[in-house]
Short mmCIF file of C-alpha atoms in Angstrom, two decimals:
data_model
loop_
_atom_site.label_atom_id
_atom_site.label_comp_id
_atom_site.label_asym_id
_atom_site.label_seq_id
_atom_site.Cartn_x
_atom_site.Cartn_y
_atom_site.Cartn_z
CA UNK V 1 94.61 79.26 96.43
CA UNK V 2 97.62 81.40 97.16
CA UNK V 3 96.36 84.31 95.11
CA UNK V 4 93.16 84.82 97.10
CA UNK V 5 94.40 86.82 100.11
CA UNK V 6 96.95 88.87 98.23
CA UNK V 7 95.97 92.48 97.68
CA UNK V 8 96.89 94.74 94.80
CA UNK V 9 97.33 98.46 95.25
CA UNK V 10 98.21 100.96 92.56
CA UNK V 11 98.02 104.67 92.05
CA UNK V 12 99.39 108.07 92.85
CA UNK V 13 97.21 108.23 95.96
CA UNK V 14 97.10 104.91 97.70
CA UNK V 15 97.25 102.97 100.89
CA UNK V 16 98.01 99.31 101.23
CA UNK V 17 94.99 97.08 100.93
CA UNK V 18 94.31 94.99 103.98
CA UNK V 19 96.16 97.25 106.40
CA UNK V 20 94.51 97.75 109.80
CA UNK V 21 92.11 100.65 109.88
CA UNK V 22 94.04 103.86 110.32
CA UNK V 23 93.34 106.09 113.30
CA UNK V 24 90.83 108.87 112.89
CA UNK V 25 93.29 111.54 113.99
CA UNK V 26 97.04 111.95 114.02
CA UNK V 27 99.29 110.01 116.38
CA UNK V 28 99.42 110.93 120.02
CA UNK V 29 101.47 114.02 120.53
CA UNK V 30 100.99 115.16 116.95
CA UNK V 31 102.74 114.12 113.77
CA UNK V 32 106.04 115.78 114.60
CA UNK V 33 109.32 114.21 115.51
CA UNK V 34 112.52 113.90 113.59
CA UNK V 35 111.32 110.77 111.84
CA UNK V 36 108.22 112.32 110.28
CA UNK V 37 108.26 111.87 106.52
CA UNK V 38 106.10 112.11 103.45
CA UNK V 39 102.79 110.31 103.35
CA UNK V 40 102.33 107.17 101.29
CA UNK V 41 99.64 109.17 99.48
CA UNK V 42 102.47 110.68 97.44
CA UNK V 43 103.77 107.38 96.14
CA UNK V 44 103.14 106.83 92.45
CA UNK V 45 104.59 103.49 91.30
CA UNK V 46 102.55 100.27 91.55
CA UNK V 47 102.66 98.21 94.72
CA UNK V 48 101.77 94.64 95.64
CA UNK V 49 101.20 93.47 99.19
CA UNK V 50 101.45 89.71 99.59
CA UNK V 51 100.29 88.43 102.99
CA UNK V 52 101.26 84.98 104.27
CA UNK V 53 103.50 83.82 101.45
CA UNK V 54 104.66 80.28 102.30
CA UNK V 55 108.31 79.31 102.27
CA UNK V 56 109.98 75.90 102.22
CA UNK V 57 107.61 74.61 104.91
CA UNK V 58 103.87 75.37 105.15
CA UNK V 59 104.12 76.72 108.70
CA UNK V 60 106.81 79.22 107.71
CA UNK V 61 105.18 82.18 105.98
CA UNK V 62 106.13 85.83 105.62
CA UNK V 63 104.35 88.88 104.29
CA UNK V 64 106.09 90.74 101.47
CA UNK V 65 105.67 94.18 99.97
CA UNK V 66 106.71 94.59 96.33
CA UNK V 67 107.43 97.85 94.57
CA UNK V 68 107.46 97.19 90.83
CA UNK V 69 109.94 99.04 88.61
CA UNK V 70 108.65 101.54 86.07
CA UNK V 71 108.00 100.32 82.57
CA UNK V 72 111.23 100.32 80.55
CA UNK V 73 111.46 102.77 77.66
CA UNK V 74 112.96 100.16 75.38
CA UNK V 75 113.86 96.49 75.72
CA UNK V 76 113.50 95.26 79.29
CA UNK V 77 116.81 95.36 81.21
CA UNK V 78 118.14 92.21 82.94
CA UNK V 79 115.85 91.42 85.85
CA UNK V 80 117.25 92.51 89.21
CA UNK V 81 115.60 92.09 92.60
CA UNK V 82 116.48 93.90 95.83
CA UNK V 83 115.38 92.00 98.96
CA UNK V 84 115.26 94.13 102.12
CA UNK V 85 114.93 92.95 105.73
CA UNK V 86 113.78 95.82 108.02
CA UNK V 87 114.77 96.48 111.62
CA UNK V 88 112.86 97.08 114.85
CA UNK V 89 109.75 99.34 114.83
CA UNK V 90 109.59 99.48 111.02
CA UNK V 91 106.17 98.72 109.61
CA UNK V 92 103.66 100.02 107.07
CA UNK V 93 103.31 103.79 107.12
CA UNK V 94 99.69 103.77 108.27
CA UNK V 95 100.57 101.57 111.24
CA UNK V 96 103.67 103.53 112.27
CA UNK V 97 102.03 106.94 111.94
CA UNK V 98 99.28 105.97 114.37
CA UNK V 99 101.49 104.29 116.97
CA UNK V 100 102.10 106.36 120.16
CA UNK V 101 105.89 105.84 119.96
CA UNK V 102 106.80 104.53 116.53
CA UNK V 103 105.28 107.51 114.70
CA UNK V 104 108.59 109.27 115.38
CA UNK V 105 110.23 106.98 112.83
CA UNK V 106 107.42 106.85 110.25
CA UNK V 107 109.78 108.30 107.66
CA UNK V 108 111.43 104.86 107.65
CA UNK V 109 108.23 102.91 106.98
CA UNK V 110 108.22 100.01 104.53
CA UNK V 111 106.85 102.19 101.74
CA UNK V 112 109.28 105.05 102.26
CA UNK V 113 112.34 102.80 102.48
CA UNK V 114 111.21 100.87 99.40
CA UNK V 115 110.97 104.18 97.55
CA UNK V 116 114.50 105.09 98.65
CA UNK V 117 115.77 101.70 97.50
CA UNK V 118 114.06 102.12 94.14
CA UNK V 119 116.07 105.30 93.63
CA UNK V 120 119.25 103.63 94.85
CA UNK V 121 118.73 100.61 92.57
CA UNK V 122 116.92 101.91 89.44
CA UNK V 123 114.83 99.51 87.37
CA UNK V 124 114.86 96.89 90.14
CA UNK V 125 112.05 94.98 91.81
CA UNK V 126 112.08 96.06 95.47
CA UNK V 127 110.93 93.46 98.00
CA UNK V 128 110.39 94.21 101.69
CA UNK V 129 110.23 91.04 103.80
CA UNK V 130 108.13 91.59 106.91
CA UNK V 131 109.22 89.71 110.02
CA UNK V 132 106.79 86.99 111.09
CA UNK V 133 106.47 88.35 114.64
CA UNK V 134 106.82 91.79 116.22
CA UNK V 135 107.10 91.63 120.01
CA UNK V 136 105.35 94.52 121.78
CA UNK V 137 104.79 96.14 118.35
CA UNK V 138 108.46 97.10 118.45
CA UNK V 139 110.95 94.23 118.29
CA UNK V 140 111.21 92.51 114.90
CA UNK V 141 111.56 88.74 115.19
CA UNK V 142 112.61 86.75 112.13
CA UNK V 143 111.54 83.37 113.52
CA UNK V 144 111.23 81.83 110.05
CA UNK V 145 114.86 82.58 109.23
CA UNK V 146 116.70 82.04 112.51
CA UNK V 147 115.91 80.71 115.98
CA UNK V 148 115.13 83.80 118.05
CA UNK V 149 114.31 84.71 121.63
CA UNK V 150 111.31 86.78 122.70
CA UNK V 151 112.94 90.03 121.54
CA UNK V 152 114.30 88.66 118.27
CA UNK V 153 117.92 88.10 119.32
CA UNK V 154 119.21 85.18 117.22
CA UNK V 155 120.62 81.77 118.05
CA UNK V 156 122.56 80.98 114.89
CA UNK V 157 123.09 77.46 113.55
CA UNK V 158 124.20 75.83 110.32
CA UNK V 159 120.97 73.97 109.57
CA UNK V 160 117.96 76.17 110.39
CA UNK V 161 116.87 76.35 106.75
CA UNK V 162 117.01 80.11 106.15
CA UNK V 163 118.40 79.72 102.64
CA UNK V 164 115.75 77.21 101.61
CA UNK V 165 113.06 79.39 103.16
CA UNK V 166 114.23 82.54 101.36
CA UNK V 167 114.50 80.72 98.04
CA UNK V 168 111.03 79.15 98.36
CA UNK V 169 109.57 82.45 99.62
CA UNK V 170 110.79 84.24 96.50
CA UNK V 171 109.64 81.45 94.18
CA UNK V 172 106.13 81.63 95.66
CA UNK V 173 106.12 85.43 95.77
CA UNK V 174 107.13 85.60 92.11
CA UNK V 175 104.33 83.21 91.17
CA UNK V 176 101.79 85.08 93.28
CA UNK V 177 102.77 88.44 91.84
CA UNK V 178 102.63 87.21 88.28
CA UNK V 179 99.21 85.63 88.82
CA UNK V 180 97.83 88.77 90.45
CA UNK V 181 99.08 91.02 87.68
CA UNK V 182 97.63 88.68 85.07
CA UNK V 183 94.30 88.32 86.86
CA UNK V 184 93.95 92.07 87.19
CA UNK V 185 94.67 92.40 83.47
CA UNK V 186 96.75 95.44 84.27
CA UNK V 187 98.68 95.25 81.05
CA UNK V 188 96.02 93.76 78.79
CA UNK V 189 96.81 94.58 75.18
CA UNK V 190 99.97 96.53 75.97
CA UNK V 191 103.02 95.80 73.85
CA UNK V 192 106.46 95.22 75.36
CA UNK V 193 107.66 98.58 74.12
CA UNK V 194 104.81 100.50 75.66
CA UNK V 195 105.87 102.71 78.52
CA UNK V 196 102.64 103.26 80.43
CA UNK V 197 99.18 101.76 80.37
CA UNK V 198 96.33 103.83 81.72
CA UNK V 199 93.99 102.16 84.17
CA UNK V 200 91.50 103.08 86.85
CA UNK V 201 90.92 101.73 90.32
CA UNK V 202 87.78 101.37 92.35
CA UNK V 203 87.46 103.75 95.33
CA UNK V 204 89.68 102.74 98.20
CA UNK V 205 90.97 104.01 101.49
CA UNK V 206 93.94 106.34 101.08
CA UNK V 207 96.08 108.08 103.69
CA UNK V 208 95.95 111.82 104.12
CA UNK V 209 99.00 113.90 104.97
CA UNK V 210 98.94 112.73 108.59
CA UNK V 211 99.03 109.09 107.52
CA UNK V 212 95.42 108.36 108.48
CA UNK V 213 92.71 107.37 106.10
CA UNK V 214 90.15 109.11 103.95
CA UNK V 215 88.26 107.91 100.88
CA UNK V 216 88.73 109.13 97.36
CA UNK V 217 87.03 108.19 94.11
CA UNK V 218 88.59 106.66 91.07
CA UNK V 219 92.06 107.85 90.20
CA UNK V 220 94.54 107.41 87.41
CA UNK V 221 97.49 105.14 87.90
CA UNK V 222 100.64 104.15 86.14
CA UNK V 223 101.22 100.55 85.23
CA UNK V 224 104.26 98.57 84.27
CA UNK V 225 104.17 96.85 80.92
CA UNK V 226 103.96 93.10 80.50
CA UNK V 227 107.70 92.62 80.98
CA UNK V 228 106.95 93.02 84.69
CA UNK V 229 104.79 89.91 84.60
CA UNK V 230 107.54 87.62 83.36
CA UNK V 231 109.13 86.88 86.71
CA UNK V 232 112.22 84.75 86.11
CA UNK V 233 112.66 81.95 88.63
CA UNK V 234 115.28 82.77 91.29
CA UNK V 235 117.43 79.74 90.43
CA UNK V 236 117.79 80.54 86.71
CA UNK V 237 121.54 81.13 86.77
CA UNK V 238 122.57 84.24 84.88
CA UNK V 239 119.02 85.23 83.96
CA UNK V 240 118.20 87.11 87.15
CA UNK V 241 120.22 88.71 89.95
CA UNK V 242 119.66 89.62 93.58
CA UNK V 243 120.89 92.15 96.12
CA UNK V 244 120.19 91.34 99.77
CA UNK V 245 119.99 94.17 102.31
CA UNK V 246 119.57 93.97 106.07
CA UNK V 247 119.07 97.00 108.29
CA UNK V 248 119.71 96.87 112.04
CA UNK V 249 117.81 93.81 113.36
CA UNK V 250 117.25 92.67 109.77
CA UNK V 251 120.96 91.81 109.57
CA UNK V 252 120.30 88.68 111.67
CA UNK V 253 118.84 87.13 108.50
CA UNK V 254 121.98 87.90 106.51
CA UNK V 255 124.15 86.45 109.27
CA UNK V 256 122.11 83.25 109.40
CA UNK V 257 122.47 82.87 105.64
CA UNK V 258 126.25 83.01 106.08
CA UNK V 259 126.19 80.22 108.66
CA UNK V 260 124.28 78.07 106.16
CA UNK V 261 126.44 78.80 103.11
CA UNK V 262 128.43 75.57 103.23
CA UNK V 263 125.30 73.41 103.31
CA UNK V 264 123.46 75.61 100.80
CA UNK V 265 126.15 74.96 98.20
CA UNK V 266 125.40 71.22 98.39
CA UNK V 267 121.77 71.65 97.30
CA UNK V 268 121.36 72.06 93.54
CA UNK V 269 118.47 74.55 93.58
CA UNK V 270 119.73 76.57 96.53
CA UNK V 271 123.22 76.73 95.04
CA UNK V 272 121.77 78.00 91.75
CA UNK V 273 119.90 80.72 93.66
CA UNK V 274 123.08 81.52 95.58
CA UNK V 275 124.98 82.04 92.33
CA UNK V 276 122.49 84.77 91.40
CA UNK V 277 123.14 86.80 94.56
CA UNK V 278 125.45 89.59 93.43
CA UNK V 279 125.73 91.76 96.55
CA UNK V 280 124.90 91.78 100.26
CA UNK V 281 124.59 94.98 102.31
CA UNK V 282 124.80 95.12 106.09
CA UNK V 283 123.32 98.45 107.22
CA UNK V 284 124.25 99.21 110.84
CA UNK V 285 123.46 95.74 112.14
CA UNK V 286 122.41 95.27 115.76
CA UNK V 287 120.16 93.31 118.10
CA UNK V 288 119.49 92.94 121.82
CA UNK V 289 121.68 89.87 122.31
CA UNK V 290 125.04 90.12 124.06
CA UNK V 291 127.16 88.98 121.11
CA UNK V 292 127.11 87.73 117.50
CA UNK V 293 125.99 91.01 115.99
CA UNK V 294 128.53 90.39 113.22
CA UNK V 295 129.81 87.04 111.97
CA UNK V 296 133.40 86.56 113.12
CA UNK V 297 134.09 82.87 112.46
CA UNK V 298 136.82 82.48 109.80
CA UNK V 299 135.43 79.17 108.54
CA UNK V 300 132.04 80.83 107.90
CA UNK V 301 133.46 83.97 106.30
CA UNK V 302 135.74 81.86 104.10
CA UNK V 303 132.61 80.37 102.52
CA UNK V 304 131.35 83.90 101.81
CA UNK V 305 134.69 84.93 100.32
CA UNK V 306 134.60 81.96 97.94
CA UNK V 307 131.22 82.98 96.48
CA UNK V 308 132.51 86.20 94.93
CA UNK V 309 129.47 88.07 96.27
CA UNK V 310 130.07 91.81 96.79
CA UNK V 311 130.14 92.66 100.50
CA UNK V 312 129.09 96.09 101.78
CA UNK V 313 129.14 97.15 105.43
CA UNK V 314 127.75 100.57 106.36
CA UNK V 315 127.79 101.52 110.04
CA UNK V 316 127.16 104.54 112.27
CA UNK V 317 128.34 105.52 115.77
CA UNK V 318 124.93 104.49 117.14
CA UNK V 319 126.01 100.85 116.90
CA UNK V 320 129.78 100.61 116.61
CA UNK V 321 130.63 103.34 119.17
CA UNK V 322 128.08 102.27 121.79
CA UNK V 323 130.08 101.87 125.02
CA UNK V 324 127.29 99.81 126.59
CA UNK V 325 127.49 97.33 123.70
CA UNK V 326 131.19 97.56 122.90
CA UNK V 327 131.26 94.09 121.32
CA UNK V 328 129.41 95.43 118.27
CA UNK V 329 132.31 97.64 117.21
CA UNK V 330 134.87 94.93 117.92
CA UNK V 331 132.90 92.32 115.97
CA UNK V 332 132.43 94.69 113.04
CA UNK V 333 136.19 95.29 112.85
CA UNK V 334 136.87 91.56 113.00
CA UNK V 335 134.27 90.85 110.29
CA UNK V 336 135.98 93.32 107.96
CA UNK V 337 139.50 92.18 108.87
CA UNK V 338 138.84 88.48 108.28
CA UNK V 339 137.13 89.07 104.94
CA UNK V 340 140.01 91.27 103.79
CA UNK V 341 142.45 88.53 104.78
CA UNK V 342 140.49 86.19 102.51
CA UNK V 343 140.92 88.65 99.66
CA UNK V 344 137.45 90.23 99.72
CA UNK V 345 137.43 93.88 98.65
CA UNK V 346 134.77 94.81 101.16
CA UNK V 347 133.13 98.22 100.90
CA UNK V 348 133.25 99.25 104.57
CA UNK V 349 132.07 102.75 105.48
CA UNK V 350 131.49 104.60 108.74
CA UNK V 351 128.88 107.34 108.32
CA UNK V 352 128.25 110.38 110.55
CA UNK V 353 131.55 109.70 112.34
CA UNK V 354 131.75 113.21 113.80
CA UNK V 355 128.14 113.30 115.01
CA UNK V 356 126.85 112.28 118.41
CA UNK V 357 125.48 108.72 118.17
CA UNK V 358 121.75 108.92 117.50
CA UNK V 359 118.80 106.89 116.30
CA UNK V 360 118.22 109.55 113.65
CA UNK V 361 121.58 108.86 112.03
CA UNK V 362 121.11 105.13 112.54
CA UNK V 363 118.05 105.30 110.29
CA UNK V 364 119.66 107.83 107.95
CA UNK V 365 122.15 105.19 106.83
CA UNK V 366 119.40 104.35 104.31
CA UNK V 367 120.03 107.70 102.63
CA UNK V 368 123.82 107.56 102.43
CA UNK V 369 124.85 103.97 101.75
#
């Protein structure tokens, strides 16, 4: 069944089960570089890695990484989920740290960004949606959400099925996660008011400080209580809420969702899911195509304005001041202007405005939005 391939990883010292074997030594050229960050060995909350989760159609599947919230001290708060779509080069820490180029940006690995998001959105379930294809181990391609060329540049349409895919993906991921947690009996015998349940794991491969693997024995871990197992279906209006976040290339998914809004509202289940989306964040969107980095069609943005969803746009000079891709800045301005004309109080912020455009600050938008 669906549960079989999914892997569960918990503990203060951990690596993600099923990840490719880490290199025996540090990445070529050493572990330096401005993107070097803390090792995933320092992460303490529980994680779930769900490979090949099917969406609305069997041939559309995406891998997801889930960071569970800590056990609540009292009654469980309303369930909130943050769904994050990464950009180019981003991957699991072990993979990035051992790549000859991408190790420079290992600080922005799936695990590290999920940890940042957990601080930014306390008591939330943090989901990282891995793209279905990564061209040349560098260019993220969200083929299951939008028609894309070899390098992941999108060809937007109104009927690709991104909304249905995202909804079905979350429904299946919720079910998988709940089944895994139940099957592992992580919270067996723990009351709802309990804060932490002690448990032990079998020996597993864990990353050392350079991101590459070593083996440790059993270790203690912290577990969420059984409130974490009661995943509320995404279409239960008012019972669960969502925040969608796209970074860089990941914004192509958000844009495709906008193009499908009008049709999505006509489907009962998709519309119910849509009503639970409370906020959408565009973090320095960009891709290799020559246009359509931001949505600028009034008829499309009018549909967004009518939903009442909070809109946040956070950009840096790396994208919007790029003279070689000047359309990005113009499209961003038009996106904001049109939404404001429709009465949307968009939270639009330019970060690092006085700094020289850089990839470092492009990634650092995660820390300041």
